[in-house]
Every structure is written in structure tokens, then in C-alpha cells.
Coordinates of C-alpha atoms in Angstrom, one line a residue:
M1 CA -14.1 -8.5 32.5
E2 CA -14.7 -7.8 28.7
R3 CA -14.5 -4.1 27.1
A4 CA -17.2 -1.9 25.7
V5 CA -15.3 1.3 24.1
V6 CA -18.0 4.3 23.9
R7 CA -16.8 7.2 21.9
C8 CA -19.0 10.4 23.0
V9 CA -17.8 13.9 22.1
P10 CA -19.4 17.3 22.4
W11 CA -19.1 18.3 18.8
E12 CA -20.9 15.0 17.3
S13 CA -24.6 14.3 17.3
K14 CA -23.9 10.8 17.7
L15 CA -21.8 8.0 20.0
T16 CA -20.6 5.0 19.4
I17 CA -20.6 1.9 21.3
S18 CA -18.4 -1.1 20.3
F19 CA -18.2 -4.4 21.9
I20 CA -17.9 -8.3 21.3
L21 CA -21.4 -10.2 21.8
D22 CA -21.4 -13.8 21.0
G23 CA -18.2 -13.8 19.6
S24 CA -19.1 -10.9 17.0
Q25 CA -17.9 -7.8 16.9
K26 CA -20.7 -5.2 17.5
H27 CA -20.5 -1.1 16.5
M28 CA -23.3 0.9 17.4
L29 CA -24.0 4.4 16.4
R30 CA -26.7 5.9 18.7
D31 CA -28.0 9.4 19.1
Q32 CA -26.3 11.4 22.1
T33 CA -29.7 12.3 23.2
E34 CA -31.5 9.1 22.7
E35 CA -33.0 7.3 26.0
L36 CA -30.4 4.7 27.3
G37 CA -33.4 2.2 27.2
K38 CA -33.5 2.1 23.5
V39 CA -30.2 1.3 23.2
L40 CA -30.4 -1.6 25.7
A41 CA -33.6 -3.0 24.0
R42 CA -31.3 -3.2 20.8
I43 CA -28.3 -5.0 22.5
A44 CA -30.9 -7.5 23.8
N45 CA -32.4 -7.9 20.6
N46 CA -29.0 -8.4 19.0
A47 CA -28.3 -11.0 21.6
L48 CA -31.2 -12.8 21.2
K49 CA -30.8 -13.1 17.1
G50 CA -26.9 -14.5 18.3
Q51 CA -28.5 -17.3 20.4
G52 CA -31.1 -18.0 17.7
K53 CA -28.2 -18.6 15.0
A54 CA -26.5 -20.6 17.7
K55 CA -29.7 -22.9 17.6
K56 CA -30.2 -23.6 14.1
S57 CA -26.7 -25.1 14.4
K58 CA -28.2 -27.8 16.7
K59 CA -30.6 -30.8 15.5
N60 CA -32.9 -30.6 18.7
K61 CA -35.5 -28.4 17.4
A62 CA -36.8 -28.3 20.9
E63 CA -33.6 -26.4 21.7
Q64 CA -34.4 -23.9 19.0
T65 CA -37.2 -22.7 21.0
A66 CA -35.2 -22.0 24.4
A67 CA -33.7 -18.8 23.2
V68 CA -34.7 -16.2 25.7
E69 CA -33.8 -12.8 25.6
P70 CA -31.2 -11.5 28.2
D71 CA -31.6 -9.0 30.6
V72 CA -29.4 -5.7 29.5
R73 CA -28.7 -3.6 32.2
L74 CA -26.1 -0.7 33.1
Y75 CA -24.7 0.3 36.2
Y76 CA -22.6 2.9 37.5
N77 CA -20.8 2.8 41.1
G78 CA -22.9 -0.5 41.7
D79 CA -26.4 1.5 41.2
F80 CA -28.7 0.9 38.3
V81 CA -28.5 3.3 35.7
A82 CA -32.3 4.4 34.7
E83 CA -33.6 3.4 31.3
D84 CA -34.7 7.4 30.9
A85 CA -31.2 8.6 31.2
L86 CA -29.8 9.9 28.1
N87 CA -26.9 8.3 26.1
H88 CA -24.5 10.9 26.8
D89 CA -25.3 11.1 30.5
A90 CA -25.4 7.0 30.7
W91 CA -22.3 5.9 29.3
Q92 CA -19.9 6.8 31.8
D93 CA -16.0 5.8 32.4
G94 CA -15.9 2.9 34.7
A95 CA -19.9 1.3 34.1
V96 CA -20.3 -1.5 33.7
L97 CA -22.7 -3.4 31.0
H98 CA -24.3 -6.5 31.9
V99 CA -25.8 -8.9 29.0
G100 CA -26.9 -11.8 30.2
D101 CA -24.2 -13.3 32.3
S102 CA -21.7 -11.0 30.5
K103 CA -20.1 -8.1 32.1
Y104 CA -18.5 -5.1 30.2
K105 CA -16.3 -2.4 31.5
V106 CA -17.1 0.6 29.7
E107 CA -14.2 2.8 28.4
R108 CA -15.2 6.1 27.3
N109 CA -12.8 8.1 24.9
P110 CA -10.0 5.4 25.7
P111 CA -6.8 7.4 24.1
S112 CA -5.7 5.6 20.8
F113 CA -2.8 7.9 20.0
T114 CA -0.9 10.6 22.0
V115 CA 0.8 12.6 18.7
A116 CA -0.6 13.4 15.5
E117 CA 1.5 14.8 12.8
L118 CA 0.6 15.1 9.0
P119 CA 3.1 15.8 6.0
V120 CA 3.8 19.3 5.0
S121 CA 1.6 19.0 1.6
L122 CA -1.0 16.6 2.3
L123 CA -3.3 15.7 0.0
A124 CA -6.1 12.9 1.1
S125 CA -9.0 11.4 -0.9
F126 CA -12.1 9.4 1.1
P127 CA -14.0 7.3 -1.4
E128 CA -17.1 7.1 1.2
V129 CA -18.1 9.9 3.8
D130 CA -21.3 10.5 5.4
K131 CA -22.3 14.1 4.7
G132 CA -22.6 14.8 8.4
V133 CA -19.3 13.4 9.2
F134 CA -18.1 15.7 6.6
V135 CA -19.4 18.8 7.8
D136 CA -19.1 18.1 11.5
S137 CA -16.1 15.9 11.9
L138 CA -13.4 15.8 9.5
S139 CA -13.8 19.4 8.2
P140 CA -13.4 20.9 11.5
A141 CA -10.8 18.6 12.6
L142 CA -8.5 19.0 9.7
D143 CA -9.1 22.6 9.2
A144 CA -7.0 22.9 12.4
F145 CA -4.2 21.2 10.1
D146 CA -4.4 23.5 7.3
M147 CA -6.6 21.5 5.0
D148 CA -9.8 22.3 2.7
G149 CA -11.9 20.0 1.6
V150 CA -14.6 19.2 -1.5
F151 CA -17.4 17.2 -1.1
R152 CA -19.5 15.4 -3.9
I153 CA -22.7 13.8 -2.5
K154 CA -24.0 10.7 -4.4
E155 CA -27.5 10.9 -5.9
K156 CA -30.1 9.9 -3.5
Q157 CA -27.9 9.1 -0.6
H158 CA -26.5 10.7 2.6
E159 CA -22.9 9.7 1.8
G160 CA -20.4 11.1 -0.9
L161 CA -16.5 11.3 -1.7
A162 CA -14.3 14.0 -0.3
T163 CA -11.2 15.1 -1.5
Y164 CA -8.8 17.4 1.1
F165 CA -5.6 19.5 0.6
R166 CA -3.5 21.7 2.3
R167 CA -4.4 25.5 1.6
S168 CA -0.9 26.8 2.5
K169 CA 0.4 24.5 -0.5
F170 CA -2.5 24.2 -3.5
K171 CA -5.1 26.4 -4.5
L172 CA -8.2 24.9 -5.8
L173 CA -8.5 25.6 -9.7
S174 CA -11.7 24.0 -10.8
Q175 CA -14.0 21.2 -9.9
H176 CA -15.3 18.7 -12.6
D177 CA -17.5 16.3 -11.0
I178 CA -19.9 13.7 -12.7
V179 CA -22.6 11.1 -12.2
L180 CA -21.2 8.4 -14.6
S181 CA -24.1 7.1 -15.7
E182 CA -25.1 10.7 -16.5
A183 CA -22.4 11.4 -18.5
L184 CA -22.5 8.2 -20.5
V185 CA -26.2 9.0 -21.7
S186 CA -25.7 12.9 -22.0
D187 CA -22.0 13.2 -23.1
P188 CA -21.2 12.8 -26.8
L189 CA -17.6 12.0 -25.6
H190 CA -19.1 8.6 -24.8
S191 CA -21.7 8.1 -27.6
E192 CA -19.2 4.9 -29.0
L193 CA -19.5 3.3 -25.8
L194 CA -23.2 4.0 -25.5
D195 CA -24.0 2.3 -28.9
K196 CA -22.2 -0.5 -28.0
L197 CA -23.6 -1.1 -24.4
S198 CA -27.4 -0.5 -26.3
T199 CA -26.8 -3.6 -27.8
N200 CA -27.8 -5.3 -24.6
P201 CA -30.6 -3.3 -23.1
V202 CA -30.6 -5.5 -19.7
L203 CA -27.2 -4.3 -19.0
K204 CA -27.7 -0.9 -20.4
E205 CA -30.4 -0.5 -17.8
K206 CA -28.5 -1.7 -14.8
V207 CA -25.6 0.6 -15.5
V208 CA -27.9 3.8 -15.9
Q209 CA -29.6 2.7 -12.7
R210 CA -26.4 3.1 -11.2
S211 CA -26.0 6.4 -8.9
T212 CA -21.7 6.1 -9.3
A213 CA -19.9 9.4 -9.1
L214 CA -16.5 10.7 -10.0
Q215 CA -15.0 13.5 -8.3
V216 CA -12.4 15.5 -9.9
T217 CA -10.6 18.5 -8.6
V218 CA -8.1 20.3 -10.1
L219 CA -5.2 21.9 -8.0
Q220 CA -2.2 24.1 -8.3
S221 CA 1.0 24.3 -6.5
L222 CA 1.3 28.2 -4.8
K223 CA 4.8 27.9 -4.6
E224 CA 5.3 27.1 -8.4
A225 CA 2.2 28.3 -10.6
S226 CA 3.4 25.9 -13.6
K227 CA 2.7 22.9 -11.3
K228 CA -0.8 21.5 -11.4
L229 CA -2.5 18.6 -10.5
C230 CA -5.5 16.5 -11.5
V231 CA -7.2 14.8 -8.5
A232 CA -10.1 12.2 -9.2
N233 CA -11.6 9.8 -6.6
T234 CA -14.4 7.5 -6.7
H235 CA -16.2 4.7 -5.2
L236 CA -17.3 2.1 -8.0
Y237 CA -20.1 -0.5 -7.9
W238 CA -20.0 -3.1 -5.2
H239 CA -21.5 -6.3 -6.3
P240 CA -19.2 -9.1 -6.7
K241 CA -20.5 -10.1 -9.9
G242 CA -20.3 -6.5 -11.4
G243 CA -17.1 -6.8 -13.1
H244 CA -18.7 -5.7 -16.2
I245 CA -20.4 -2.7 -15.3
R246 CA -17.3 -1.7 -13.4
L247 CA -15.3 -1.9 -16.5
I248 CA -17.9 0.6 -18.2
Q249 CA -17.7 3.0 -15.2
M250 CA -14.0 3.1 -15.3
A251 CA -14.2 3.6 -19.2
V252 CA -16.5 6.5 -18.6
A253 CA -14.5 7.9 -15.9
L254 CA -10.9 8.0 -17.9
K255 CA -12.7 9.3 -21.1
H256 CA -13.6 12.1 -18.6
L257 CA -10.2 12.4 -17.1
S258 CA -8.4 12.2 -20.8
R259 CA -10.6 15.3 -22.2
L260 CA -9.8 17.1 -19.0
T261 CA -6.3 16.6 -19.1
S262 CA -5.5 17.0 -22.9
E263 CA -8.1 20.0 -23.5
E264 CA -8.5 22.2 -20.4
Y265 CA -5.5 21.3 -18.8
P266 CA -3.2 19.9 -21.3
G267 CA -0.3 17.9 -19.8
V268 CA -1.7 18.1 -16.4
P269 CA -0.9 14.8 -14.5
L270 CA -3.4 12.4 -13.0
I271 CA -3.5 10.8 -9.6
F272 CA -6.6 8.7 -9.4
S273 CA -7.9 6.9 -5.9
G274 CA -10.5 5.4 -4.8
D275 CA -12.4 2.0 -3.7
F276 CA -12.7 0.5 -7.5
N277 CA -14.2 -2.8 -5.5
S278 CA -11.8 -4.8 -8.0
T279 CA -9.1 -7.2 -7.2
P280 CA -5.4 -7.0 -8.9
S281 CA -7.1 -9.8 -10.8
S282 CA -10.0 -8.2 -12.5
G283 CA -10.3 -6.8 -15.8
L284 CA -10.4 -3.4 -14.4
F285 CA -7.0 -3.3 -12.8
Q286 CA -5.7 -4.8 -16.2
L287 CA -7.2 -1.7 -17.9
A288 CA -5.7 0.8 -15.2
S289 CA -2.4 -0.8 -15.2
Q290 CA -1.9 -2.5 -18.8
G291 CA -3.7 0.3 -20.9
A292 CA -6.3 -2.0 -22.0
V293 CA -8.8 -4.8 -21.7
P294 CA -9.8 -7.4 -24.9
E295 CA -13.3 -8.2 -25.2
S296 CA -12.5 -11.9 -24.3
H297 CA -11.6 -11.0 -20.7
A298 CA -13.6 -13.0 -18.5
D299 CA -15.2 -10.2 -16.3
W300 CA -17.5 -9.0 -19.2
A301 CA -19.1 -12.4 -18.1
S302 CA -19.2 -11.7 -14.4
D303 CA -23.0 -12.0 -14.4
G304 CA -24.1 -14.7 -16.9
P305 CA -24.9 -14.6 -20.5
D306 CA -28.1 -12.1 -20.2
E307 CA -25.8 -9.0 -19.3
L308 CA -23.0 -10.3 -21.6
C309 CA -21.5 -7.1 -23.7
P310 CA -18.1 -7.7 -24.5
M311 CA -15.9 -4.9 -25.8
A312 CA -12.3 -3.8 -26.2
I313 CA -11.5 -0.9 -23.9
S314 CA -8.3 1.2 -23.7
N315 CA -6.9 3.7 -21.3
P316 CA -5.4 6.6 -22.3
F317 CA -3.0 7.2 -19.3
Q318 CA -0.1 5.0 -18.3
L319 CA -0.9 4.0 -14.7
I320 CA 0.8 2.3 -11.6
S321 CA -0.5 1.4 -8.7
A322 CA 1.9 3.9 -6.1
C323 CA 1.0 1.2 -3.2
G324 CA 1.3 -2.1 -5.4
E325 CA -0.8 -5.0 -4.8
P326 CA -1.3 -5.3 -1.1
A327 CA -2.8 -8.9 0.1
Y328 CA -6.1 -6.9 1.1
T329 CA -7.3 -3.4 2.0
N330 CA -10.7 -5.0 2.8
Y331 CA -11.2 -7.7 5.5
V332 CA -14.8 -8.6 6.6
G333 CA -16.3 -11.5 7.5
G334 CA -16.3 -13.9 4.3
F335 CA -14.2 -11.9 2.2
H336 CA -10.8 -10.0 2.3
G337 CA -8.8 -8.6 -0.9
C338 CA -7.2 -5.6 -2.3
L339 CA -10.1 -3.3 -3.8
D340 CA -8.3 0.3 -3.1
Y341 CA -5.8 1.8 -4.9
I342 CA -3.7 4.9 -5.7
F343 CA -3.1 5.2 -9.6
L344 CA -0.8 8.0 -10.8
E345 CA 1.6 8.4 -13.9
P346 CA 4.8 7.8 -13.3
H347 CA 6.2 10.1 -16.1
A348 CA 4.9 13.0 -13.2
H349 CA 5.5 11.6 -9.9
Q350 CA 7.6 9.0 -8.1
V351 CA 6.9 7.1 -5.2
E352 CA 9.3 7.7 -2.4
Q353 CA 7.9 5.6 0.1
V354 CA 4.7 3.6 1.1
I355 CA 3.3 3.5 4.6
S356 CA 3.3 -0.1 5.6
L357 CA -0.4 -1.5 6.5
P358 CA -1.2 -2.8 9.8
S359 CA -0.3 -6.4 10.3
H360 CA -2.1 -9.2 10.0
Q361 CA -2.3 -9.7 13.7
E362 CA -3.7 -6.3 14.2
V363 CA -6.4 -6.6 11.4
T364 CA -7.7 -9.9 13.1
T365 CA -7.5 -9.0 16.7
Y366 CA -11.0 -8.5 16.8
Q367 CA -12.0 -10.9 13.9
A368 CA -12.4 -8.4 11.0
L369 CA -13.0 -5.0 9.9
P370 CA -14.7 -2.7 11.4
S371 CA -13.5 -2.8 15.0
V372 CA -12.9 -1.2 18.0
A373 CA -9.7 -0.4 16.8
H374 CA -10.5 0.5 13.4
P375 CA -13.4 2.3 12.3
S376 CA -13.6 1.3 8.6
D377 CA -13.9 -2.2 6.9
H378 CA -11.2 -1.0 4.6
I379 CA -7.4 0.0 5.4
A380 CA -6.3 3.4 4.1
L381 CA -3.6 3.7 2.0
V382 CA -0.9 5.8 2.5
C383 CA 2.2 7.0 0.4
D384 CA 4.9 9.8 -0.1
L385 CA 5.1 11.0 -3.9
T386 CA 7.3 13.5 -5.0
W387 CA 7.2 15.7 -8.2
K388 CA 9.6 14.5 -11.1

């Protein structure tokens, strides 16, 4: 019998149901107070869609119309669970979910680990966090580990950027968050870049429409007041053909950070992490790690001639990727690659060790990410850094 893993805890308003249906990993997020019947109807609809996709691959059109919505029911101790039962009551450990001829044994809140230990001085950045998760889940949980967090909501969205630090080790001095497109247009610091971008109105409009944010936090060591740290966190434009847009976004971010660490906090070292949506062969990674990108770089033409606006961009920081260049940090159906990095200044910090990423076998156990064992489509980068 297959497994259906349910996470349902009293301090969260949602529950998750994870199982494999027609060879595809399903990860459903539903209200705990929703009636069971609505979830079962959604599962039945997903199963019907799966049948439809399978039929389309066959030549016999008569078979394409043969797809029938399967009967979906939930049983507990051999008894049928009423569809008006609420989710938090219906999905009990040991219940059995029937989807047509397939059966799934429900495992409610199965243990995934027995001991959790965090380093003495912890700094964690999350490039994409739902506001509700930040308020209701992450912050209460990490507060128990002596950690404070700051959150930057993305414009017109329900998720944002989060940075956590251990309050017994660091003091929050200031925050300098920006929306990259707004800073580009309104801050004189970026006037030269804006002038160049304005030569291509199509590209300019596309860049200005993006709501991408940069979260910037300045921390001070409580043990040694002379030690300060600038922590930047971002999630850049996602589109595969958006390499040129990400270069512009990165240029704005680096200039903003350079002014902060040269004028307001002279000499303060930078740690810049996030989901940059850029592989090691990209212009953005070259800009970050090698210090410059020429106007001849292929990424300027990543979305064709209509948005071509080549320019030379330099990086005022000397940065390295603390975790190197993993084979992938994102593994989904149809794509896998390294998109996430922790950039640091090697003159200020040294990498003591890099925590190994999950094995390929672990990542692909459930075909791709996210999965029952891994709730995100990205893999966390973890390393130990020391001051020099």
C-alpha cells in the first residue's frame, strides 16, 4: 500500500497531504477547517486530469473519451469517513485513502528527525517565505532557539524575504531594504544605468514592472562591537530568458550595497545570499565572482533582439561562492541546476566547512522536488564561516 503523508499541527491553520498519484508527486495545502469532501473532489479531479494526459499520448481517439473520474473515499477503522467531516478530524493516522483502485495508508505527522541542533552563532536567509509561514511557523519555532527575524514583503504579493539571526550573538543595527525597480528609477545612484536602459523602452518597461526586492540587514556582534556585518538577501527574476533583466537587477543591488558599506558603514563585510535564478555559466555569476560582465556577454541577448541593450557592468566587491558550484540547488520536472548562492568577501570571512547536500538518490526518491521528504523545490545551502 502506498503512503499518504499528512502534516496537521494545531498551531498552523493549514494541513498538507502528500502522495504519489499516477506517477506524479502531489503536495496539497488545505485549510484544516475545510470539509473533507472538497479535498476528495480535488483529488478526483487531479486523477481525472492524469488519465486525460495519458490518453492524449495514445492514437486511438475513442480511448481519449474513456477517462472517468475515479471514486475517491477516505476510510478509518474500516468505516467510511463522512464528507462533511473537517480535515483536522478526518485525516487520522492509519486511515486509508481510496483513489479508484489505488489505496494509500495515511501517516499523520510522521517523525522526520529526532534531534535538532543549531550552531552557536546562526545566520539564516530565506529568499521566498509566505508571510503567514513567517508569522505563524518560522518565527515562533526559531524564537525557541534564541533567534529574531526580519521580513520584507514583496510588492503586491503574499510572500517575501526573511533573515534570521541569534539575538544573544547579534544586535540589529539597521535595515536598508529596497525594491530594485523603484531604486533604479528614483535613486540618482543609478542614473547612468537608467540612461543606458532608457535606450531600449521595451526592456526598460519590463524591468520597471518587476517587484523584485533586496533585503539588507546590518548586524553588530554583541561580543565584539567592532565587528559588524551587512547581510543581503534576494530572489531575482525567474524567467529562463531573463538573464539580461537579472544582470540589471544585480547591478542595482551591488551599487546599493556598495554605497552602504562605503559611506554609512565603511569597511563592513558583505554576505549576499539568495535565489539568483542564475547558473554558474550565466553573466550574473560571472559578475559576482569575476567582478565584471562585458557588453558582449550572451546574456544581454537572452530574450532576443527586441530587448537587446548591451552594456559593461562591474562589481565593486570581490566575492566568492561559499558553497562552490553544486550540480544543482533546484530540481524539478524538466530542469535541474545551481541557482542559489552564498556570496562572501574572502578578505573578511573564511569558509570552515560546507554541509553536504542530499545525495542524488535522496533528491530523486520521489522523482523531483518538492516531495514528502523535502518541502521545497530548492535545496538549502549551509556552511560554517569564521571571521578573519
